[in-house]
C-alpha positions as protocol buffer text, in pm:
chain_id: "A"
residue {
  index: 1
  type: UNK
  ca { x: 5301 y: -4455 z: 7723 }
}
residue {
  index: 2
  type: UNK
  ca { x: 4960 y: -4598 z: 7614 }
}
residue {
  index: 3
  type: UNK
  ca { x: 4833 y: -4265 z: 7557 }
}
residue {
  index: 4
  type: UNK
  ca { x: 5109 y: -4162 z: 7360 }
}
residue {
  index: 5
  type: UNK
  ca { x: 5029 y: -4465 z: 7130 }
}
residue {
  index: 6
  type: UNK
  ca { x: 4692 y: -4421 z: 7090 }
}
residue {
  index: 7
  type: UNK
  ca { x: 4795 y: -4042 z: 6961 }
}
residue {
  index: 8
  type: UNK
  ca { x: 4991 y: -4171 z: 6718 }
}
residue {
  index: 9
  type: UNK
  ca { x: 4771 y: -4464 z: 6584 }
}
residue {
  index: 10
  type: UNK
  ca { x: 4481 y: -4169 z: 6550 }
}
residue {
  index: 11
  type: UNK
  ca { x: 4730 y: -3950 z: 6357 }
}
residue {
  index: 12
  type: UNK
  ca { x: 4833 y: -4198 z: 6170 }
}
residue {
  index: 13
  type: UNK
  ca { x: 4465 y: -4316 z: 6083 }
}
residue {
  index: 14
  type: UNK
  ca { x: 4358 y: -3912 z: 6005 }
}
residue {
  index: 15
  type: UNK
  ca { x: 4651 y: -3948 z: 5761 }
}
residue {
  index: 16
  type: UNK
  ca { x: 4549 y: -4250 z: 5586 }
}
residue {
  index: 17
  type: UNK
  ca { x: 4184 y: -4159 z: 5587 }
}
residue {
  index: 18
  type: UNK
  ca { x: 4347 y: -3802 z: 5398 }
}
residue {
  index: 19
  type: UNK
  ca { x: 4554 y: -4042 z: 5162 }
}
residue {
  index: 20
  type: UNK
  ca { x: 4245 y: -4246 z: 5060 }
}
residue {
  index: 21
  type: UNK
  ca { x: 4037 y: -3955 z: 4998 }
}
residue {
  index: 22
  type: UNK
  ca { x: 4331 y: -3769 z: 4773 }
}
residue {
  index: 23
  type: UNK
  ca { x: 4348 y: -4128 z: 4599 }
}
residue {
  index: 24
  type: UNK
  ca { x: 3931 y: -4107 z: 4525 }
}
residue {
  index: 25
  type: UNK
  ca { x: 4008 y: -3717 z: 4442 }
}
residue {
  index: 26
  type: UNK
  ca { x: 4261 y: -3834 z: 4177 }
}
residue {
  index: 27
  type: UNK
  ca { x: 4093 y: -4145 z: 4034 }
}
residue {
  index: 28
  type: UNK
  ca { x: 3738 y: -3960 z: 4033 }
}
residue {
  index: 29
  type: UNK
  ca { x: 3921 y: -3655 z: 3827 }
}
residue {
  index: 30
  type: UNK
  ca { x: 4052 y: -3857 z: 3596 }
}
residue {
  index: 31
  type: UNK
  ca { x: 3762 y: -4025 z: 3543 }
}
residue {
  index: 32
  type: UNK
  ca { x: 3583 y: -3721 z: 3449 }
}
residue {
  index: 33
  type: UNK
  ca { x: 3850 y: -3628 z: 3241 }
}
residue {
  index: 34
  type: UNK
  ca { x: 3776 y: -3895 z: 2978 }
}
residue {
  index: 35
  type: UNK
  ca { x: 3410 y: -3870 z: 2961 }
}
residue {
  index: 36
  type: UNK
  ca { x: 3496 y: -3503 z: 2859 }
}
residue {
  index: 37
  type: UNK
  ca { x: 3755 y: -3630 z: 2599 }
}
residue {
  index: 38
  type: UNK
  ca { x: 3441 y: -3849 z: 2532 }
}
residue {
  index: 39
  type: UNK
  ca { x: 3163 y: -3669 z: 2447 }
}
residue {
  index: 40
  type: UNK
  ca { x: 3370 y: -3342 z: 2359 }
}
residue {
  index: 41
  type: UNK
  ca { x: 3225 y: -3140 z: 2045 }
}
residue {
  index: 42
  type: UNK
  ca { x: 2877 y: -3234 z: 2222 }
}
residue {
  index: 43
  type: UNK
  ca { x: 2718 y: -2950 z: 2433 }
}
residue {
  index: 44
  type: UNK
  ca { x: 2740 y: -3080 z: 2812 }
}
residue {
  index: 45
  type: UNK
  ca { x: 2407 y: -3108 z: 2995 }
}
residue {
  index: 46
  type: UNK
  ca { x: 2562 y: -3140 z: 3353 }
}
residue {
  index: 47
  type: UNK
  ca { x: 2426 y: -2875 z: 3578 }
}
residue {
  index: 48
  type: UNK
  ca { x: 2629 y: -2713 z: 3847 }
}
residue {
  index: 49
  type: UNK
  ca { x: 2691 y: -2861 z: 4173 }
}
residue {
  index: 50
  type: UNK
  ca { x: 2490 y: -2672 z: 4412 }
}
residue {
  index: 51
  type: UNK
  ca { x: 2187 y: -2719 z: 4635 }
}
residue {
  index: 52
  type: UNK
  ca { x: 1874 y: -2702 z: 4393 }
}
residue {
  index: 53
  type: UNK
  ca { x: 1613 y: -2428 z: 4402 }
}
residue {
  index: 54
  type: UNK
  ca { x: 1284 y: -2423 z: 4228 }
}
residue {
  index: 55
  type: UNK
  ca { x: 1254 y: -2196 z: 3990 }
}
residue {
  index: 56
  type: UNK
  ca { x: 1070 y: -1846 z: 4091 }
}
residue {
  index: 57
  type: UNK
  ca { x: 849 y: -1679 z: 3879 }
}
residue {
  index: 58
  type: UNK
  ca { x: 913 y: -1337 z: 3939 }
}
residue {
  index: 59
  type: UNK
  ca { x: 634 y: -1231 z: 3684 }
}
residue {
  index: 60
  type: UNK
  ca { x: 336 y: -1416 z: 3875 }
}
residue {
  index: 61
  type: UNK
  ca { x: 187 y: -1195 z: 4153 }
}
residue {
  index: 62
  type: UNK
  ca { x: 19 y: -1270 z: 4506 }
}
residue {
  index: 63
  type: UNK
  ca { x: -324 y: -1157 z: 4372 }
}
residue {
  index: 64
  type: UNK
  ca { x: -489 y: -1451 z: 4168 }
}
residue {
  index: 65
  type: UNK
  ca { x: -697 y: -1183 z: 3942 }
}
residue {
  index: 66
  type: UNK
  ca { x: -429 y: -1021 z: 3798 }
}
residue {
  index: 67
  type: UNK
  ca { x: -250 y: -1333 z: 3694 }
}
residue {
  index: 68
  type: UNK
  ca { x: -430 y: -1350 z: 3337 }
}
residue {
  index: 69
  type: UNK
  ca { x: -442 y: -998 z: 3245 }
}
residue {
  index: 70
  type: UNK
  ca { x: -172 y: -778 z: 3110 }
}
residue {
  index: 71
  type: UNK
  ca { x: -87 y: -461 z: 3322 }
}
residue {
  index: 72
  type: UNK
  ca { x: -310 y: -163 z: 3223 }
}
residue {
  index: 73
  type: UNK
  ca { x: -146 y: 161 z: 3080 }
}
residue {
  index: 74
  type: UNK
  ca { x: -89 y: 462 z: 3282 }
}
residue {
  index: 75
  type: UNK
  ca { x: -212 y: 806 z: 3178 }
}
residue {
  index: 76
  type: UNK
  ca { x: -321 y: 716 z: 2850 }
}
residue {
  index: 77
  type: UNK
  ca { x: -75 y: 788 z: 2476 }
}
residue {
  index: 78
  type: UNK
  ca { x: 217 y: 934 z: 2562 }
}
residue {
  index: 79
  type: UNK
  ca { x: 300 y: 1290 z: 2403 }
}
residue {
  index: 80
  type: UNK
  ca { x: 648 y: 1395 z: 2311 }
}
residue {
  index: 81
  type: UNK
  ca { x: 640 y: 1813 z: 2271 }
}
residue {
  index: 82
  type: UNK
  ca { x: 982 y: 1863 z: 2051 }
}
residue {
  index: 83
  type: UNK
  ca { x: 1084 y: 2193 z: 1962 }
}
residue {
  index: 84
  type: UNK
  ca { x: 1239 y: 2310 z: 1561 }
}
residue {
  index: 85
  type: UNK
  ca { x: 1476 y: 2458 z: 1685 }
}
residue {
  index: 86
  type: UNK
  ca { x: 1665 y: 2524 z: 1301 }
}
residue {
  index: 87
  type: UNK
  ca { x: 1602 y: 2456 z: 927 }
}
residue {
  index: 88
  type: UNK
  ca { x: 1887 y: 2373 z: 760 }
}
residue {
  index: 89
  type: UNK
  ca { x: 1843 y: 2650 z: 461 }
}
residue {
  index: 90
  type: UNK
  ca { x: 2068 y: 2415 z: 187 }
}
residue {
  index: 91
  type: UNK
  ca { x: 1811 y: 2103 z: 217 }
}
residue {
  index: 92
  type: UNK
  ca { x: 1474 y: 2374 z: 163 }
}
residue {
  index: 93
  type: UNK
  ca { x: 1652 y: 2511 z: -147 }
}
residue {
  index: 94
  type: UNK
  ca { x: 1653 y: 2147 z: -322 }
}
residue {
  index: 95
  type: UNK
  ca { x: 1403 y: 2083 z: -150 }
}
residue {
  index: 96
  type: UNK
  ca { x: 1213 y: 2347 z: -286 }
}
residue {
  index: 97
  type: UNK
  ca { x: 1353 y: 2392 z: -660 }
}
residue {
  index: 98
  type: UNK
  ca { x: 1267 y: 2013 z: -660 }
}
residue {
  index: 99
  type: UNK
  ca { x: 858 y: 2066 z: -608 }
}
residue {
  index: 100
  type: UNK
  ca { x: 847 y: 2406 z: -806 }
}
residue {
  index: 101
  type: UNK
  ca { x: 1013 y: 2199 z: -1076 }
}
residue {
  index: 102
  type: UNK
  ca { x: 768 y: 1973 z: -1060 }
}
residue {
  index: 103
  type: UNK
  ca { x: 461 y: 2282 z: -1033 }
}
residue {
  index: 104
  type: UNK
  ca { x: 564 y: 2386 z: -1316 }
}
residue {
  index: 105
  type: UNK
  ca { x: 557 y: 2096 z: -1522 }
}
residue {
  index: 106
  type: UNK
  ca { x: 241 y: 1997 z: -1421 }
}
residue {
  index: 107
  type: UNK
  ca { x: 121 y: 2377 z: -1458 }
}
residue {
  index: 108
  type: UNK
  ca { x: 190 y: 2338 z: -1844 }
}
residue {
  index: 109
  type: UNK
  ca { x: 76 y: 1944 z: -1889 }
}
residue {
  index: 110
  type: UNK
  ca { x: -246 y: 2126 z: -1731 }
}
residue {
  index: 111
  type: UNK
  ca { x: -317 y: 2408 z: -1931 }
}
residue {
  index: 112
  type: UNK
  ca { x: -277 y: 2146 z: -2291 }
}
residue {
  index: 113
  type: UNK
  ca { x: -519 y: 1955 z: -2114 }
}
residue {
  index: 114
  type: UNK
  ca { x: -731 y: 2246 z: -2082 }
}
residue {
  index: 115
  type: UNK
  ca { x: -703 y: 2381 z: -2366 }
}
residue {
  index: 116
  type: UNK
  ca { x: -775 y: 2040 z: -2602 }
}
residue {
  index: 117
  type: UNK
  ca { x: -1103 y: 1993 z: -2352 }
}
residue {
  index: 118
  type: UNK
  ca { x: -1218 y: 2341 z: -2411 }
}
residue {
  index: 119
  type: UNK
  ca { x: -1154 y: 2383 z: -2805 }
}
residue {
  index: 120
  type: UNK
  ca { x: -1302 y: 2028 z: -2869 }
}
residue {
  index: 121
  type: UNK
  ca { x: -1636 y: 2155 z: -2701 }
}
residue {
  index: 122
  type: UNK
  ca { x: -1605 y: 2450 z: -2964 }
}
residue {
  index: 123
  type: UNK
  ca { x: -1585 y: 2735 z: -2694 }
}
residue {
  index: 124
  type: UNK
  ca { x: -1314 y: 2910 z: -2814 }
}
residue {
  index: 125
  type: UNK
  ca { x: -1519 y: 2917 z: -3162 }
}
residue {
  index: 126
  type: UNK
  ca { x: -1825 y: 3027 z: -3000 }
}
residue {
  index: 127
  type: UNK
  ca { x: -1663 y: 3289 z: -2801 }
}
residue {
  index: 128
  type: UNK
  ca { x: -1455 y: 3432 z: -3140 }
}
residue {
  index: 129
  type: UNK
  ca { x: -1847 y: 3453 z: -3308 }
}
residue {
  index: 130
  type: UNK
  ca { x: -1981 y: 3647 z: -3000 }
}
residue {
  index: 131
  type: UNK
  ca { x: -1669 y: 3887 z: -3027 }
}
residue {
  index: 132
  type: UNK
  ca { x: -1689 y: 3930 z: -3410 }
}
residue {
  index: 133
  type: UNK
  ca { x: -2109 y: 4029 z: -3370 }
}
residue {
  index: 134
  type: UNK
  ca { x: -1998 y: 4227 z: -3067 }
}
residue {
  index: 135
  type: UNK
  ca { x: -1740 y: 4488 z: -3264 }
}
residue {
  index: 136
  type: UNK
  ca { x: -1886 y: 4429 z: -3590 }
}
residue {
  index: 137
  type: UNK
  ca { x: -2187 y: 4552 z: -3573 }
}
residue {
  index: 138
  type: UNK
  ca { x: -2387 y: 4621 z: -3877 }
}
residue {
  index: 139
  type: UNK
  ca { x: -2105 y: 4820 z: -4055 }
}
residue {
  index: 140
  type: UNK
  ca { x: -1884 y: 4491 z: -4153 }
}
residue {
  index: 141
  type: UNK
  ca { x: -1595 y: 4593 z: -3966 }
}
residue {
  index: 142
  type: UNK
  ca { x: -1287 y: 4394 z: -3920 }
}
residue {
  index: 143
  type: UNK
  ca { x: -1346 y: 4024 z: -3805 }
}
residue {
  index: 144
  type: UNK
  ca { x: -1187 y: 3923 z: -3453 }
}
residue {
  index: 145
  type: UNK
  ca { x: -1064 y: 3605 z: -3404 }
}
residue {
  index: 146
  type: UNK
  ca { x: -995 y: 3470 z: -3057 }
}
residue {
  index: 147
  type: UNK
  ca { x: -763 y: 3187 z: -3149 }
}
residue {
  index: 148
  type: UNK
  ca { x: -502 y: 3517 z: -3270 }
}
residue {
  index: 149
  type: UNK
  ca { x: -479 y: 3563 z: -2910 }
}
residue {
  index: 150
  type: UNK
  ca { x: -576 y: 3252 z: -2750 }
}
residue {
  index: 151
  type: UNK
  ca { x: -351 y: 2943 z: -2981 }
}
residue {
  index: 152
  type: UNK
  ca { x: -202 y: 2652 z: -2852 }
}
residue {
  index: 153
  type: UNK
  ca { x: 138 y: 2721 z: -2875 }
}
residue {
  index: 154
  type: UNK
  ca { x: 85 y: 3103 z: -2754 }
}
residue {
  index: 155
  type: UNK
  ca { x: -115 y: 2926 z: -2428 }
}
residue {
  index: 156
  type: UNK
  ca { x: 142 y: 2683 z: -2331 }
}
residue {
  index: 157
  type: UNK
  ca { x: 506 y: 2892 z: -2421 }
}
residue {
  index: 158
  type: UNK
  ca { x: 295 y: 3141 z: -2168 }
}
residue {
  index: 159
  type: UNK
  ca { x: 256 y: 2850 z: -1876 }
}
residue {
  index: 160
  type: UNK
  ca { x: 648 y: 2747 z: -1947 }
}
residue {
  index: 161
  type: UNK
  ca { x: 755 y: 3068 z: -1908 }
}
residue {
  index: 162
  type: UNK
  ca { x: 552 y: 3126 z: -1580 }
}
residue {
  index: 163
  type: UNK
  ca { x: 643 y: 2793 z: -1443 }
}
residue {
  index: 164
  type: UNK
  ca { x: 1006 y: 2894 z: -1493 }
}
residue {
  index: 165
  type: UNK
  ca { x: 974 y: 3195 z: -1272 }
}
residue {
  index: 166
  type: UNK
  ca { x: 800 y: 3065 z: -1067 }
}
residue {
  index: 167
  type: UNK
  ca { x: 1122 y: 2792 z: -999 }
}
residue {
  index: 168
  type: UNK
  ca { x: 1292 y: 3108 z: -912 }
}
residue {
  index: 169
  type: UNK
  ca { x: 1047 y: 3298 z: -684 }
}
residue {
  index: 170
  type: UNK
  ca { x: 963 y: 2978 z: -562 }
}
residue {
  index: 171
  type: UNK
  ca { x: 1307 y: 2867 z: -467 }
}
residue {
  index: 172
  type: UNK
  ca { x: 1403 y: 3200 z: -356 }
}
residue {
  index: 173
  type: UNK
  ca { x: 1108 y: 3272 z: -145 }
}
residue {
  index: 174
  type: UNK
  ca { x: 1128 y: 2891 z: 46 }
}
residue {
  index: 175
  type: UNK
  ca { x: 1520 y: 3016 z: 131 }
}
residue {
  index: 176
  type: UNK
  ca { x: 1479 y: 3343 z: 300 }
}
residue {
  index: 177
  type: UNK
  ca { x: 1198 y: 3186 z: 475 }
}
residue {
  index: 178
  type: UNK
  ca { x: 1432 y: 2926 z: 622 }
}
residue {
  index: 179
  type: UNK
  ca { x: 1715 y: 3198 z: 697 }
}
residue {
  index: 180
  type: UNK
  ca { x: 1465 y: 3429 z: 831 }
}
residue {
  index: 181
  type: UNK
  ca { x: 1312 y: 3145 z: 1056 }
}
residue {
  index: 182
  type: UNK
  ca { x: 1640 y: 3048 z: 1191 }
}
residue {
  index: 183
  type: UNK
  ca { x: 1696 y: 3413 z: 1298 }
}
residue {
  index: 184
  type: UNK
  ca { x: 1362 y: 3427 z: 1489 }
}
residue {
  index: 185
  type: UNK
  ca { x: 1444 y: 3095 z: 1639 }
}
residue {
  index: 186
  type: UNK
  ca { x: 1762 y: 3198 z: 1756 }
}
residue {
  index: 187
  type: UNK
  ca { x: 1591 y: 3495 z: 1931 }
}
residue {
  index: 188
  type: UNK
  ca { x: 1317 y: 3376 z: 2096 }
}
residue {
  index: 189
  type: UNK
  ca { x: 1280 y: 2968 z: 2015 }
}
residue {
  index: 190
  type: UNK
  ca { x: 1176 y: 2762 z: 1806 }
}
residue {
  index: 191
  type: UNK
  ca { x: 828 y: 2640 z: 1712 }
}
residue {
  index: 192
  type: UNK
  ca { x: 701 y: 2371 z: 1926 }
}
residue {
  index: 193
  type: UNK
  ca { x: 550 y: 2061 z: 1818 }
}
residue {
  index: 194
  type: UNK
  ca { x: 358 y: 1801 z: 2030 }
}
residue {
  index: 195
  type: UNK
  ca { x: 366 y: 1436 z: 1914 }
}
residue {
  index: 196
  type: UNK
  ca { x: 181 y: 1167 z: 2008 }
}
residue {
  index: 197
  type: UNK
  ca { x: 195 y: 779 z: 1997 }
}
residue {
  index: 198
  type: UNK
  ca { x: -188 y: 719 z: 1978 }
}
């Protein structure tokens, strides 16, 4: 009978000691919910519940030496070898017609450059006097002159219409190279280029 008693009085304790812990539970959650209503819109600086580590520096190493100094590159630059392996034939023809364009104008600006330089240091005079002793003689033949032949606006409609076939041949040639190279890539590969980072 007495032990029976003393079962129940310990049950009965294990049930209030549960009780009064639910009761902290409760009180300490509510708690906790105002201070978040609290300081809400503030970031929270409570860490996690947890046992507490030091931090670990997985960067440091065992050997004291090496601590300072940066890890040392392997092998040297690295090379990249990349192979062409086609030329788009669209992007050389503007790519092309776009620099023999530009040839072609500089061509002509050139040859008016030229040309001023050379008949302000009188050579084209000089050269017409040599010519006109030359197939003169002593009979008085018919006088040569070099700037029949040789004028300014002869000189540079001559460059213009070079530079503008050379546009074509230009453009032309640049294409079938680019066709011609795609072939011979197809067939045996592409040319191979080796790049390097140094």
């Amino acid at each position: 009978m007495r032990d029976g008693a003393l079962a129940r009085t310990a049950q009965g304790r294990d049930l209030a000691a549960r009780k009064a812990r639910a009761l902290r539970g409760a009180s300490a959650g509510l708690a906790s919910g105002s201070a978040a209503g609290a300081t809400a819109g503030r970031p929270s600086t409570a860490r996690p519940a947890g046992p507490r580590t030091a931090p670990t520096n997985t960067a440091r190493t065992s050997d004291p030496a090496r601590a300072g100094r940066p890890a040392p590159r392997r092998g040297g630059p690295r090379r990249v070898r990349l192979t062409a392996q086609r030329i788009d034939p669209w992007s050389v023809l503007k790519i092309s017609f776009l620099v023999s364009v530009a040839l072609g104008i500089a061509g002509v600006v050139m040859v008016g450059l030229l040309w001023t330089v050379l008949s302000g240091m009188n050579v084209f005079s000089t050269v017409s006097d040599f010519f006109t002793q030359v197939t003169s003689g002593e009979s008085g033949g018919p006088a040569f002159d070099l700037m029949d032949y040789l004028g300014f606006g002869r000189v540079v409609s001559l460059t213009a219409v070079i530079g503008v076939l050379n546009v074509f041949l230009l453009t032309a040639l640049a294409t079938l190279t680019a066709f011609l190279y795609n072939i011979c890539a197809a067939l045996v590969g592409g040319a191979q280029v080796t790049l390097s980072d140094e």
